[in-house]
CSV table of C-alpha atoms in Angstrom, one decimal:
chain,number,residue,atom,x,y,z
A,953,SER,CA,0.0,0.0,0.0
A,954,GLN,CA,1.1,3.6,-0.5
A,955,GLN,CA,3.1,4.9,2.3
A,956,GLY,CA,5.1,8.1,2.9
A,957,GLU,CA,8.5,7.6,4.5
A,958,GLU,CA,10.4,10.5,6.1
A,959,ASP,CA,14.0,10.8,6.6
A,960,PRO,CA,15.9,11.3,8.7
A,961,GLN,CA,14.0,9.5,11.4
A,962,ALA,CA,15.5,11.9,13.9
A,963,LEU,CA,17.3,15.2,13.6
A,964,SER,CA,19.0,17.3,16.3
A,965,ILE,CA,20.1,20.9,15.5
A,966,GLN,CA,21.0,24.1,17.2
A,967,GLU,CA,18.6,27.0,17.5
A,968,GLY,CA,19.0,29.3,14.5
A,969,GLU,CA,20.0,26.5,12.1
A,970,ASN,CA,17.8,25.3,9.3
A,971,ALA,CA,16.1,21.9,9.5
A,972,THR,CA,15.4,19.8,6.4
A,973,MET,CA,13.3,16.7,6.3
A,974,ASN,CA,12.3,14.6,3.3
A,975,CYS,CA,9.4,12.5,2.4
A,976,SER,CA,9.0,9.8,-0.3
A,977,TYR,CA,5.8,8.2,-1.5
A,978,LYS,CA,4.9,5.5,-3.9
A,979,THR,CA,1.9,6.3,-6.1
A,980,SER,CA,0.5,9.3,-7.9
A,981,ILE,CA,-1.2,12.0,-5.7
A,982,ASN,CA,-3.4,15.0,-5.8
A,983,ASN,CA,-1.7,16.7,-2.9
A,984,LEU,CA,0.9,16.2,-0.1
A,985,GLN,CA,0.6,17.7,3.3
A,986,TRP,CA,2.9,18.3,6.2
A,987,TYR,CA,1.8,18.1,9.8
A,988,ARG,CA,3.5,18.7,13.2
A,989,GLN,CA,2.9,16.8,16.4
A,990,ASN,CA,4.1,17.9,19.8
A,991,SER,CA,4.7,15.0,22.2
A,992,GLY,CA,1.4,13.4,23.3
A,993,ARG,CA,-0.8,15.8,21.3
A,994,GLY,CA,-2.8,15.8,18.2
A,995,LEU,CA,-1.4,16.7,14.8
A,996,VAL,CA,-1.5,20.2,13.5
A,997,HIS,CA,-1.6,21.0,9.8
A,998,LEU,CA,1.3,23.0,8.5
A,999,ILE,CA,1.1,23.2,4.7
A,1000,LEU,CA,-0.5,21.6,1.7
A,1001,ILE,CA,1.1,21.4,-1.7
A,1002,ARG,CA,-0.8,20.3,-4.8
A,1003,SER,CA,0.6,18.0,-7.4
A,1004,ASN,CA,0.9,20.8,-9.9
A,1005,GLU,CA,2.9,23.0,-7.6
A,1006,ARG,CA,6.6,22.7,-7.1
A,1007,GLU,CA,7.3,25.0,-4.1
A,1008,LYS,CA,5.3,26.6,-1.4
A,1009,HIS,CA,6.1,28.9,1.4
A,1010,SER,CA,4.4,29.7,4.7
A,1011,GLY,CA,6.3,31.8,7.2
A,1012,ARG,CA,9.6,30.0,8.0
A,1013,LEU,CA,8.4,26.9,6.2
A,1014,ARG,CA,9.3,26.0,2.7
A,1015,VAL,CA,8.0,22.9,1.0
A,1016,THR,CA,9.1,21.5,-2.3
A,1017,LEU,CA,7.4,18.7,-4.3
A,1018,ASP,CA,9.0,16.6,-7.1
A,1019,THR,CA,6.3,14.4,-8.6
A,1020,SER,CA,8.8,12.8,-11.0
A,1021,LYS,CA,10.8,11.5,-8.0
A,1022,LYS,CA,7.8,11.1,-5.8
A,1023,SER,CA,9.4,13.1,-3.1
A,1024,SER,CA,8.9,16.2,-1.0
A,1025,SER,CA,11.0,18.2,1.4
A,1026,LEU,CA,10.2,20.5,4.3
A,1027,LEU,CA,12.6,23.2,5.3
A,1028,ILE,CA,12.3,25.1,8.5
A,1029,THR,CA,14.5,28.1,8.5
A,1030,ALA,CA,16.0,29.8,11.6
A,1031,SER,CA,14.7,27.1,13.9
A,1032,ARG,CA,13.6,27.7,17.4
A,1033,ALA,CA,13.3,25.5,20.5
A,1034,ALA,CA,9.5,25.6,20.0
A,1035,ASP,CA,9.9,23.8,16.7
A,1036,THR,CA,10.9,20.7,18.6
A,1037,ALA,CA,8.3,18.1,17.5
A,1038,SER,CA,7.6,15.2,15.2
A,1039,TYR,CA,6.9,16.1,11.6
A,1040,PHE,CA,4.8,13.9,9.3
A,1041,CYS,CA,4.0,14.0,5.6
A,1042,ALA,CA,0.7,12.7,4.4
A,1043,THR,CA,-0.4,11.9,0.9
A,1044,ASP,CA,-3.8,11.3,-0.5
A,1045,ALA,CA,-4.4,8.2,-2.5
A,1046,GLY,CA,-5.2,9.9,-5.7
A,1047,SER,CA,-8.4,11.2,-7.4
A,1048,GLY,CA,-11.7,10.2,-5.8
A,1049,THR,CA,-10.4,9.0,-2.5
A,1050,TYR,CA,-11.0,10.4,0.9
A,1051,LYS,CA,-8.1,8.9,2.9
A,1052,TYR,CA,-4.6,10.0,3.6
A,1053,ILE,CA,-1.6,7.9,4.3
A,1054,PHE,CA,0.9,9.2,6.8
A,1055,GLY,CA,4.6,8.6,6.9
A,1056,THR,CA,6.6,7.4,9.8
A,1057,GLY,CA,7.7,10.9,10.8
A,1058,THR,CA,10.9,12.8,11.6
A,1059,ARG,CA,11.6,13.7,15.2
A,1060,LEU,CA,13.2,17.1,15.3
A,1061,LYS,CA,15.0,18.4,18.4
A,1062,VAL,CA,16.1,22.0,18.4
A,1063,LEU,CA,18.7,22.8,21.1
A,1064,ALA,CA,18.6,26.2,22.7
B,189,SER,CA,-15.2,28.3,14.0
B,190,GLN,CA,-14.8,24.5,13.9
B,191,THR,CA,-13.9,22.5,16.9
B,192,ILE,CA,-13.2,18.8,17.4
B,193,HIS,CA,-13.7,17.1,20.7
B,194,GLN,CA,-12.3,13.7,21.7
B,195,TRP,CA,-12.7,11.9,25.0
B,196,PRO,CA,-11.5,10.5,27.3
B,197,ALA,CA,-8.0,11.8,27.2
B,198,THR,CA,-6.5,8.8,28.9
B,199,LEU,CA,-8.0,5.3,29.6
B,200,VAL,CA,-6.7,2.2,31.3
B,201,GLN,CA,-8.7,-0.9,30.6
B,202,PRO,CA,-8.2,-4.6,31.3
B,203,VAL,CA,-7.9,-7.2,28.6
B,204,GLY,CA,-11.3,-8.4,27.5
B,205,SER,CA,-13.2,-5.3,28.5
B,206,PRO,CA,-15.2,-3.2,26.0
B,207,LEU,CA,-14.2,0.1,24.6
B,208,SER,CA,-16.0,3.2,23.4
B,209,LEU,CA,-14.2,6.3,22.3
B,210,GLU,CA,-16.2,9.3,21.1
B,211,CYS,CA,-15.4,12.1,18.8
B,212,THR,CA,-17.6,15.1,17.9
B,213,VAL,CA,-17.1,18.0,15.6
B,214,GLU,CA,-18.7,21.4,15.9
B,215,GLY,CA,-19.1,24.2,13.4
B,216,THR,CA,-19.2,22.2,10.2
B,217,SER,CA,-21.6,19.9,8.3
B,218,ASN,CA,-21.1,16.6,6.5
B,219,PRO,CA,-17.4,16.3,7.4
B,220,ASN,CA,-15.2,13.4,6.4
B,221,LEU,CA,-14.3,11.7,9.7
B,222,TYR,CA,-11.3,9.5,10.5
B,223,TRP,CA,-9.9,7.3,13.3
B,224,TYR,CA,-6.1,6.7,13.5
B,225,ARG,CA,-4.0,4.8,15.9
B,226,GLN,CA,-0.4,5.7,16.7
B,227,ALA,CA,2.0,3.3,18.4
B,228,ALA,CA,4.7,4.9,20.6
B,229,GLY,CA,7.2,6.8,18.5
B,230,ARG,CA,5.6,5.7,15.2
B,231,GLY,CA,3.5,7.0,12.4
B,232,LEU,CA,-0.3,7.1,12.1
B,233,GLN,CA,-2.2,4.0,11.0
B,234,LEU,CA,-5.6,4.8,9.4
B,235,LEU,CA,-8.3,2.6,11.1
B,236,PHE,CA,-11.6,3.8,9.7
B,237,TYR,CA,-13.0,6.7,7.8
B,238,SER,CA,-16.5,7.9,7.0
B,239,VAL,CA,-17.9,10.2,4.3
B,240,GLY,CA,-21.5,10.2,5.7
B,241,ILE,CA,-23.9,9.0,8.4
B,242,GLY,CA,-23.8,5.2,8.5
B,243,GLN,CA,-21.0,5.0,5.9
B,244,ILE,CA,-17.9,3.4,7.4
B,245,SER,CA,-14.8,2.2,5.5
B,246,SER,CA,-12.4,-0.1,7.4
B,247,GLU,CA,-8.8,0.0,6.5
B,248,VAL,CA,-7.3,-2.6,8.8
B,249,PRO,CA,-9.2,-5.8,9.8
B,250,GLN,CA,-8.9,-6.0,13.6
B,251,ASN,CA,-10.6,-6.1,16.9
B,252,LEU,CA,-12.2,-2.6,16.5
B,253,SER,CA,-15.3,-1.2,14.8
B,254,ALA,CA,-16.6,2.3,14.1
B,255,SER,CA,-19.9,3.9,13.8
B,256,ARG,CA,-21.3,7.3,12.8
B,257,PRO,CA,-24.7,7.6,14.3
B,258,GLN,CA,-24.9,11.4,13.7
B,259,ASP,CA,-23.4,13.7,11.1
B,260,ARG,CA,-20.7,15.0,13.4
B,261,GLN,CA,-20.2,12.1,15.8
B,262,PHE,CA,-17.8,9.3,15.2
B,263,ILE,CA,-17.4,6.4,17.7
B,264,LEU,CA,-14.7,3.8,18.0
B,265,SER,CA,-15.6,0.6,19.8
B,266,SER,CA,-14.4,-2.9,20.7
B,267,LYS,CA,-16.3,-5.7,22.4
B,268,LYS,CA,-13.2,-7.2,23.9
B,269,LEU,CA,-9.9,-5.4,24.1
B,270,LEU,CA,-6.5,-7.0,23.4
B,271,LEU,CA,-3.1,-6.0,24.7
B,272,SER,CA,-2.2,-5.0,21.1
B,273,ASP,CA,-5.0,-2.4,21.1
B,274,SER,CA,-2.9,-0.2,23.4
B,275,GLY,CA,-1.9,3.1,21.7
B,276,PHE,CA,-2.7,6.7,21.0
B,277,TYR,CA,-6.0,7.1,19.2
B,278,LEU,CA,-6.7,10.2,17.1
B,279,CYS,CA,-9.9,11.4,15.6
B,280,ALA,CA,-9.7,13.8,12.7
B,281,TRP,CA,-12.1,15.6,10.3
B,282,LYS,CA,-11.8,17.4,7.0
B,283,VAL,CA,-14.1,19.2,4.6
B,284,ALA,CA,-15.9,16.8,2.3
B,285,GLY,CA,-14.1,16.4,-1.0
B,286,SER,CA,-10.5,16.1,-1.9
B,287,SER,CA,-7.5,18.4,-1.3
B,288,TYR,CA,-8.3,19.6,2.1
B,289,GLU,CA,-6.3,19.5,5.3
B,290,GLN,CA,-7.3,17.3,8.2
B,291,TYR,CA,-8.0,18.7,11.7
B,292,PHE,CA,-7.1,16.5,14.6
B,293,GLY,CA,-8.5,16.0,18.1
B,294,PRO,CA,-6.3,15.9,21.2
B,295,GLY,CA,-6.2,12.1,21.2
B,296,THR,CA,-6.9,9.3,23.7
B,297,ARG,CA,-4.1,7.4,25.3
B,298,LEU,CA,-5.4,3.8,25.7
B,299,THR,CA,-3.5,1.3,27.8
B,300,VAL,CA,-4.8,-2.2,27.9
B,301,THR,CA,-3.5,-4.1,31.0
């Protein structure tokens, strides 16, 4: 079945540095989304990029999508301690579906 | 504005006992509803989703069932819990149709002992 896989599984950086995490998926999609999860909490939507878009920005977030490689990346610039969380990509299963498949996540730790 | 409620926040149940987790959404109509389970330190596993009252799609054959008795109410149940049912259960909704983001509830931490 289709599954997003993020890498790295874990990432530790210093405050102020940039954090990049990647997501790969297996089948064609309509859109790809990134979510953040603080420990023990629900997920929060960060950004959605459609299959006909190549790059999207939201504040300190930059998402790219390469449908030919079936991959996406999330860049967090000028990271803060508050960015410490797990980040997940989610892909829809193509046209006419209602479900999303989540990846395994990247655990980001930003050291103050 | 839309709000999603999920309860209880934590639950400890013995093996073989029944389960009922409830999720309700406010401020929207005819949402798509979802139940996910997350094992410790892992990704989300889609369990059930619903596009309308009484319409349930099951993704993983297991010891659980779901029901949608009202438009904005989604219930996850089990007749007899197994140890393997332990995990973090998340309810989510999105606007009907494709290409919309999901909104998640706060989750229920279930421990089966």
